[in-house]
Coordinates of C-alpha atoms and ligand atoms in Angstrom, one line a residue:
M259 CA 0.0 0.0 0.0
I260 CA 1.5 3.4 -1.0
I261 CA 0.1 6.6 0.5
T262 CA 0.9 10.2 0.2
H263 CA -0.1 13.6 1.7
L264 CA -3.2 15.8 1.7
K265 CA -3.6 18.0 -1.4
P266 CA -1.0 15.9 -3.2
D267 CA 1.3 17.8 -5.5
G268 CA 3.3 16.6 -8.5
D269 CA 6.1 15.1 -6.3
A270 CA 3.6 13.3 -4.2
I271 CA 1.6 11.7 -7.0
G272 CA 4.6 11.2 -9.3
S273 CA 6.5 9.4 -6.5
Q274 CA 3.5 7.3 -5.5
L275 CA 2.8 6.2 -9.1
A276 CA 6.5 5.6 -10.0
L277 CA 7.0 3.4 -6.9
G278 CA 3.7 1.7 -7.3
L279 CA 4.2 0.8 -11.0
F280 CA 7.8 -0.2 -10.3
L281 CA 6.8 -2.6 -7.5
E282 CA 4.1 -4.1 -9.7
K283 CA 6.7 -4.8 -12.3
Q284 CA 8.6 -6.6 -9.5
G285 CA 5.6 -8.9 -9.0
K286 CA 4.2 -7.2 -5.9
R287 CA 0.5 -6.6 -5.4
V288 CA 0.1 -2.8 -5.0
A289 CA -2.6 -0.5 -3.9
M290 CA -2.3 3.3 -3.9
M291 CA -4.6 5.3 -1.7
N292 CA -4.9 9.0 -0.6
T293 CA -7.2 11.2 1.4
D294 CA -7.5 13.9 -1.3
D295 CA -8.1 13.6 -5.1
V296 CA -5.5 13.8 -7.8
S297 CA -5.7 17.5 -8.8
P298 CA -6.9 18.2 -12.4
N299 CA -3.5 19.2 -13.7
L300 CA -2.1 15.8 -12.7
Q301 CA -4.9 13.6 -13.9
W302 CA -3.2 13.2 -17.3
L303 CA -0.4 11.2 -15.6
P304 CA -0.4 7.6 -16.9
Q305 CA -2.3 5.3 -14.4
S306 CA -3.3 8.2 -12.1
D307 CA -6.8 6.6 -12.0
R308 CA -5.2 3.7 -10.1
V309 CA -5.0 6.0 -7.1
T310 CA -8.1 5.4 -4.9
I311 CA -9.5 8.0 -2.5
F312 CA -10.1 7.0 1.1
D313 CA -13.8 7.2 2.1
G314 CA -13.5 5.6 5.5
S315 CA -15.3 2.4 4.3
M316 CA -14.8 -1.0 6.0
V317 CA -13.4 -2.4 2.8
Q318 CA -10.7 0.2 2.6
R319 CA -9.9 0.0 6.3
E320 CA -9.5 -3.8 5.9
A321 CA -7.2 -3.3 3.0
I322 CA -5.0 -1.0 5.1
S323 CA -4.9 -3.3 8.1
G324 CA -4.4 -6.3 5.9
A325 CA -1.4 -4.8 3.9
D326 CA 2.0 -6.4 4.5
C327 CA 3.7 -3.1 4.0
I328 CA 2.7 0.5 3.8
V329 CA 5.0 3.0 2.2
I330 CA 4.4 6.7 2.9
V331 CA 5.9 9.0 0.3
D332 CA 6.6 12.8 0.5
T333 CA 5.4 13.4 4.1
N334 CA 6.6 12.2 7.4
S335 CA 3.8 13.2 9.7
Q336 CA 0.5 11.6 10.6
N337 CA -1.6 14.7 10.4
R338 CA -0.5 15.3 6.7
L339 CA -2.3 12.0 5.9
G340 CA -5.7 13.3 6.8
G341 CA -8.4 10.8 7.4
L342 CA -6.1 7.9 6.5
G343 CA -3.7 8.7 9.3
D344 CA -5.4 6.7 12.0
A345 CA -5.9 3.7 9.8
V346 CA -2.3 3.7 8.8
L347 CA -0.9 4.0 12.4
N348 CA -3.3 1.3 13.7
S349 CA -2.3 -1.2 10.9
P350 CA 0.1 -4.0 11.8
A351 CA 1.8 -3.5 8.4
V352 CA 5.5 -2.7 8.2
K353 CA 5.7 1.1 7.7
L354 CA 8.3 2.5 5.4
L355 CA 9.1 6.2 4.7
V356 CA 10.5 7.6 1.5
D357 CA 10.8 11.4 2.0
H358 CA 12.9 14.6 2.0
H359 CA 11.3 16.5 4.8
P360 CA 13.1 17.3 8.1
G361 CA 12.2 15.6 11.4
P362 CA 10.3 12.4 10.6
E363 CA 7.9 11.1 13.3
K364 CA 8.9 8.0 15.2
W365 CA 6.4 5.5 14.0
F366 CA 8.2 4.3 10.8
D367 CA 9.9 0.9 10.9
A368 CA 12.4 1.9 8.2
K369 CA 13.3 5.0 6.3
Y370 CA 14.9 6.1 3.0
V371 CA 15.1 9.8 3.6
R372 CA 17.4 12.7 2.7
E373 CA 16.6 16.3 3.5
S374 CA 18.9 17.6 0.8
A375 CA 17.2 15.6 -1.9
S376 CA 15.5 17.8 -4.5
S377 CA 12.3 15.8 -4.3
T378 CA 10.9 12.5 -3.1
G379 CA 10.9 11.6 -6.8
E380 CA 14.7 11.7 -6.8
L381 CA 14.8 9.3 -3.9
V382 CA 12.3 6.9 -5.7
Y383 CA 14.6 7.1 -8.7
E384 CA 17.6 6.1 -6.6
I385 CA 15.7 3.1 -5.2
I386 CA 14.5 1.9 -8.6
S387 CA 18.0 2.5 -10.1
A388 CA 19.6 0.5 -7.4
I389 CA 17.3 -2.5 -7.9
D390 CA 16.4 -2.6 -11.6
P391 CA 17.1 0.5 -13.7
D392 CA 15.9 -1.3 -16.8
S393 CA 12.4 -1.3 -15.4
I394 CA 12.1 2.4 -16.0
D395 CA 9.5 2.5 -18.8
S396 CA 7.6 5.4 -20.3
E397 CA 5.0 5.5 -17.5
I398 CA 7.4 5.3 -14.6
A399 CA 9.7 7.8 -16.3
T400 CA 6.9 10.3 -16.8
A401 CA 5.9 10.0 -13.1
L402 CA 9.5 10.5 -12.0
Y403 CA 10.1 13.4 -14.3
T404 CA 6.9 15.1 -13.1
A405 CA 7.9 14.6 -9.5
I406 CA 11.3 16.1 -9.8
M407 CA 10.3 18.9 -12.2
T408 CA 7.5 20.1 -10.0
D409 CA 9.4 20.0 -6.7
T410 CA 12.4 21.8 -8.1
G411 CA 10.4 24.6 -9.7
S412 CA 11.5 23.3 -13.1
F413 CA 15.1 22.5 -12.1
R414 CA 16.0 25.8 -10.4
Y415 CA 15.7 25.5 -6.6
S416 CA 18.7 25.2 -4.3
H417 CA 18.9 21.4 -4.1
V418 CA 19.3 21.1 -7.9
N419 CA 22.8 19.9 -8.8
A420 CA 24.6 17.8 -11.4
T421 CA 23.4 14.6 -9.7
V422 CA 19.8 15.7 -10.1
H423 CA 20.4 16.6 -13.8
R424 CA 22.1 13.2 -14.4
A425 CA 19.1 11.4 -12.8
V426 CA 16.7 13.4 -15.0
A427 CA 18.8 12.7 -18.1
D428 CA 18.6 9.0 -17.4
I429 CA 14.9 9.2 -16.8
I430 CA 14.3 11.1 -20.1
E431 CA 16.5 8.6 -22.0
R432 CA 15.0 5.4 -20.6
G433 CA 11.4 6.5 -20.8
G434 CA 11.4 8.7 -23.9
V435 CA 10.0 11.5 -21.9
K436 CA 9.0 14.7 -23.8
P437 CA 9.8 17.5 -21.3
E438 CA 7.8 20.1 -23.3
S439 CA 4.6 18.0 -23.1
V440 CA 4.9 17.4 -19.4
H441 CA 5.6 21.1 -18.7
D442 CA 2.7 22.0 -21.0
A443 CA 0.2 19.6 -19.3
I444 CA 1.1 20.9 -15.8
F445 CA 1.8 24.6 -16.2
D446 CA 0.0 25.7 -19.4
S447 CA -3.4 24.4 -18.5
R448 CA -4.7 27.4 -16.5
S449 CA -8.3 28.4 -16.8
L450 CA -9.1 32.0 -17.8
S451 CA -10.9 32.5 -14.4
G452 CA -7.8 31.3 -12.6
L453 CA -5.7 33.8 -14.5
R454 CA -8.1 36.6 -13.6
L455 CA -7.8 35.6 -10.0
L456 CA -4.0 35.8 -10.3
G457 CA -4.4 39.3 -11.6
R458 CA -6.4 40.3 -8.6
A459 CA -4.1 38.5 -6.2
L460 CA -1.0 40.2 -7.7
D461 CA -2.8 43.5 -7.2
S462 CA -3.1 42.8 -3.5
I463 CA 0.6 42.0 -2.9
R464 CA 1.9 44.1 0.1
L465 CA 5.6 44.5 1.1
T466 CA 6.8 45.2 4.7
E467 CA 10.2 45.1 6.5
D468 CA 11.9 47.4 4.0
G469 CA 10.6 45.3 1.1
R470 CA 12.1 42.1 2.4
L471 CA 8.8 40.4 3.4
G472 CA 6.0 40.1 0.8
Y473 CA 2.5 38.7 1.3
L474 CA -0.8 38.3 -0.4
V475 CA -4.2 37.2 0.7
V476 CA -6.9 35.4 -1.3
T477 CA -10.4 35.4 0.2
Q478 CA -13.4 33.3 -0.7
Q479 CA -15.0 36.4 -2.0
M480 CA -12.1 36.9 -4.5
L481 CA -12.6 33.3 -5.6
R482 CA -16.3 33.8 -6.2
D483 CA -15.7 37.2 -8.0
A484 CA -13.3 35.6 -10.4
G485 CA -15.2 32.3 -10.8
A486 CA -12.1 30.5 -9.8
D487 CA -11.4 27.7 -7.3
R488 CA -8.7 26.7 -4.9
D489 CA -6.6 24.7 -7.4
D490 CA -6.2 27.9 -9.4
T491 CA -4.1 29.4 -6.6
E492 CA -1.3 26.9 -7.1
G493 CA 2.0 28.7 -7.5
F494 CA 0.7 32.2 -6.5
V495 CA 3.2 32.4 -3.7
N496 CA 6.1 32.2 -6.1
Y497 CA 5.2 35.5 -7.7
I498 CA 5.8 37.3 -4.5
L499 CA 9.3 35.8 -4.3
S500 CA 10.1 37.0 -7.8
I501 CA 10.1 40.6 -6.5
E502 CA 13.5 42.1 -6.1
N503 CA 14.8 42.2 -2.5
V504 CA 11.9 40.1 -1.2
C505 CA 13.5 37.2 0.8
V506 CA 10.4 35.8 2.5
A507 CA 6.9 35.4 0.9
L508 CA 3.6 34.5 2.6
F509 CA 0.4 33.5 0.9
F510 CA -2.8 33.4 2.9
F511 CA -5.7 31.5 1.6
E512 CA -9.1 31.7 3.4
T513 CA -11.0 28.4 3.6
D514 CA -14.3 27.5 5.3
S515 CA -12.5 26.0 8.3
G516 CA -9.4 28.3 8.7
V517 CA -6.5 29.8 6.9
K518 CA -3.9 27.9 4.8
I519 CA -0.6 29.7 4.8
S520 CA 2.2 28.9 2.2
L521 CA 5.6 30.2 3.1
R522 CA 8.6 30.5 0.7
S523 CA 12.0 32.0 0.9
K524 CA 15.0 32.7 -1.3
A525 CA 18.2 30.7 -0.8
G526 CA 20.0 31.9 2.4
Y527 CA 16.7 32.5 4.3
R528 CA 14.5 29.9 5.9
V529 CA 10.8 29.7 6.6
D530 CA 10.5 26.3 8.2
Q531 CA 11.0 27.7 11.7
L532 CA 8.4 30.3 11.2
A533 CA 6.0 27.7 9.8
R534 CA 6.6 25.5 12.9
A535 CA 6.0 28.6 15.1
I536 CA 2.5 28.9 13.7
G537 CA 1.8 25.2 13.9
G538 CA 2.9 23.9 10.5
G539 CA 6.1 22.6 9.0
G540 CA 8.1 21.9 5.8
H541 CA 11.4 22.7 4.2
Q542 CA 13.8 25.6 4.7
N543 CA 12.6 27.3 1.6
A544 CA 9.1 26.0 1.2
S545 CA 6.8 25.4 4.1
G546 CA 3.1 25.5 5.0
A547 CA 0.7 25.8 7.9
F548 CA -3.0 25.6 8.6
V549 CA -4.3 27.9 11.3
D550 CA -7.9 27.8 12.7
G551 CA -9.9 30.9 12.9
D552 CA -10.2 34.2 11.3
L553 CA -8.3 35.4 8.3
Q554 CA -7.4 38.8 9.7
D555 CA -6.0 37.2 12.9
A556 CA -4.0 34.7 10.9
V557 CA -2.4 37.5 8.9
E558 CA -1.7 39.6 11.9
Q559 CA -0.2 36.7 13.9
A560 CA 2.1 35.6 11.0
L561 CA 3.2 39.1 10.2
A562 CA 4.0 39.8 13.8
L563 CA 6.2 36.7 14.1
A564 CA 7.8 36.9 10.6
P565 CA 10.5 39.6 11.3
K566 CA 12.1 37.4 13.9
Y567 CA 12.8 34.9 11.1
L568 CA 14.1 37.3 8.4
G569 CA 17.8 36.8 9.3
P570 CA 20.0 34.8 7.0
T571 CA 20.2 31.1 7.4
D572 CA 22.6 29.8 10.1
E573 CA 24.9 27.5 8.1
S574 CA 25.5 25.2 11.0
T575 CA 21.9 23.9 10.7
E576 CA 22.5 22.9 7.0
V577 CA 22.4 19.2 6.4
S578 CA 25.7 17.7 5.4
D579 CA 26.1 16.3 1.9
E580 CA 27.9 13.2 3.1
E581 CA 24.9 11.0 2.6
V582 CA 24.5 12.3 -1.0
A583 CA 28.2 11.5 -1.7
L584 CA 27.8 8.0 -0.3
L585 CA 24.8 7.2 -2.4
S586 CA 26.2 8.6 -5.6
S587 CA 29.4 6.6 -5.1
L588 CA 27.3 3.5 -4.7
M589 CA 25.4 4.3 -7.9
E590 CA 28.6 5.0 -9.8
E591 CA 29.9 1.7 -8.7
K592 CA 26.7 0.1 -9.9
Q593 CA 27.1 1.8 -13.3
R594 CA 30.7 0.5 -13.6
N595 CA 29.7 -3.0 -12.8
K596 CA 27.1 -3.1 -15.5
Ligands
5GP768 P1 2.5 24.3 0.1 O1 2.7 25.7 0.5 O2 2.9 24.1 -1.3 O3 1.1 23.8 0.5 O4 3.4 23.5 1.0 C1 4.8 23.6 1.0 C2 5.5 22.6 1.9 O5 5.1 22.9 3.2 C3 4.9 21.2 1.7 O6 5.8 20.5 0.8 C4 5.0 20.6 3.0 O7 6.3 20.1 3.3 C5 4.8 21.7 4.0 N1 3.4 21.9 4.5 C6 2.3 22.4 3.8 N2 1.2 22.5 4.6 C7 1.6 22.0 5.8 C8 0.9 21.8 7.0 O8 -0.3 22.1 7.2 N3 1.6 21.2 8.0 C9 2.9 20.9 7.9 N4 3.5 20.3 8.9 N5 3.6 21.1 6.8 C10 3.0 21.6 5.7
MN769 MN1 8.2 16.8 -2.1

């Protein structure tokens, strides 16, 4: 059984599908289940209809408790699994984690994790390559490419290096992936109403702290006015970060039950500590949180705390690259032996 997080992004679904399809090729019986739907811009992914949505039924609970092994990809915390979380933790199955987030919870039996990995997709690629690289077919390659491309902002974020590009080159070659088509399917499939919402959102960007902190707010009213929905807000936060001198960007999204906050920072600044301070978590440069209550309060609270976290990153907290070196030497050895 392979499971990923709430509101699954490209890395989540791509990693889940790649691992699932690979294990099937290895003769395993695989089920893939999530709490939330595959978003419209990922539904074109080959075999994405294999992912079932948890509805709390007895049949599904039995499938979870009857599984030999549950692999969690792209999140390391129970509350990011939504309704599935309880069923997973109560299952007697062996629980494995494949992930690149900091601070995994304690309930996993075994882990393949590296915080400095560009994406969970990169880790899944390493696993597949170590076991049977020839099994990377067009479907697996498309899922892996999508995972890595989306989590690296199209190969430009700080964890992108030569190793990532070599992995991607191998994926493209083995699977005959057409990068342009994948990019087009994911990023050039906006609705007009979504783009109009973006226009209004950009209009509402505010800068504080001498232009180093930028934020924007999207309300339910703005969604209604534009005729847009929540999926249309994907990527909005990155526009704030594209402003000169802005080092930290906050995106507030009003929901029926509270406020979703997306936090992003440029290299050299970190938002994970701020995210944790408001009850969320994530990576140094990309984090999120969900806070109960009123939009105005959430904005005020986050803006009051943010300046404390605007200082440059403390290098001593950076993860060492020893593990990366170890793995790439293992992979190189494998290549030589072939
Ligand atoms: P996004 O802003 O794209 O929703 O999330 C960015 C990153 O922040 C995710 O990859 C995930 O690591 C983390 N994240 C998002 N929402 C939450 C949340 O509610 N709680 C925690 N702990 N982490 C979150
Ligand atoms: Mn990820």
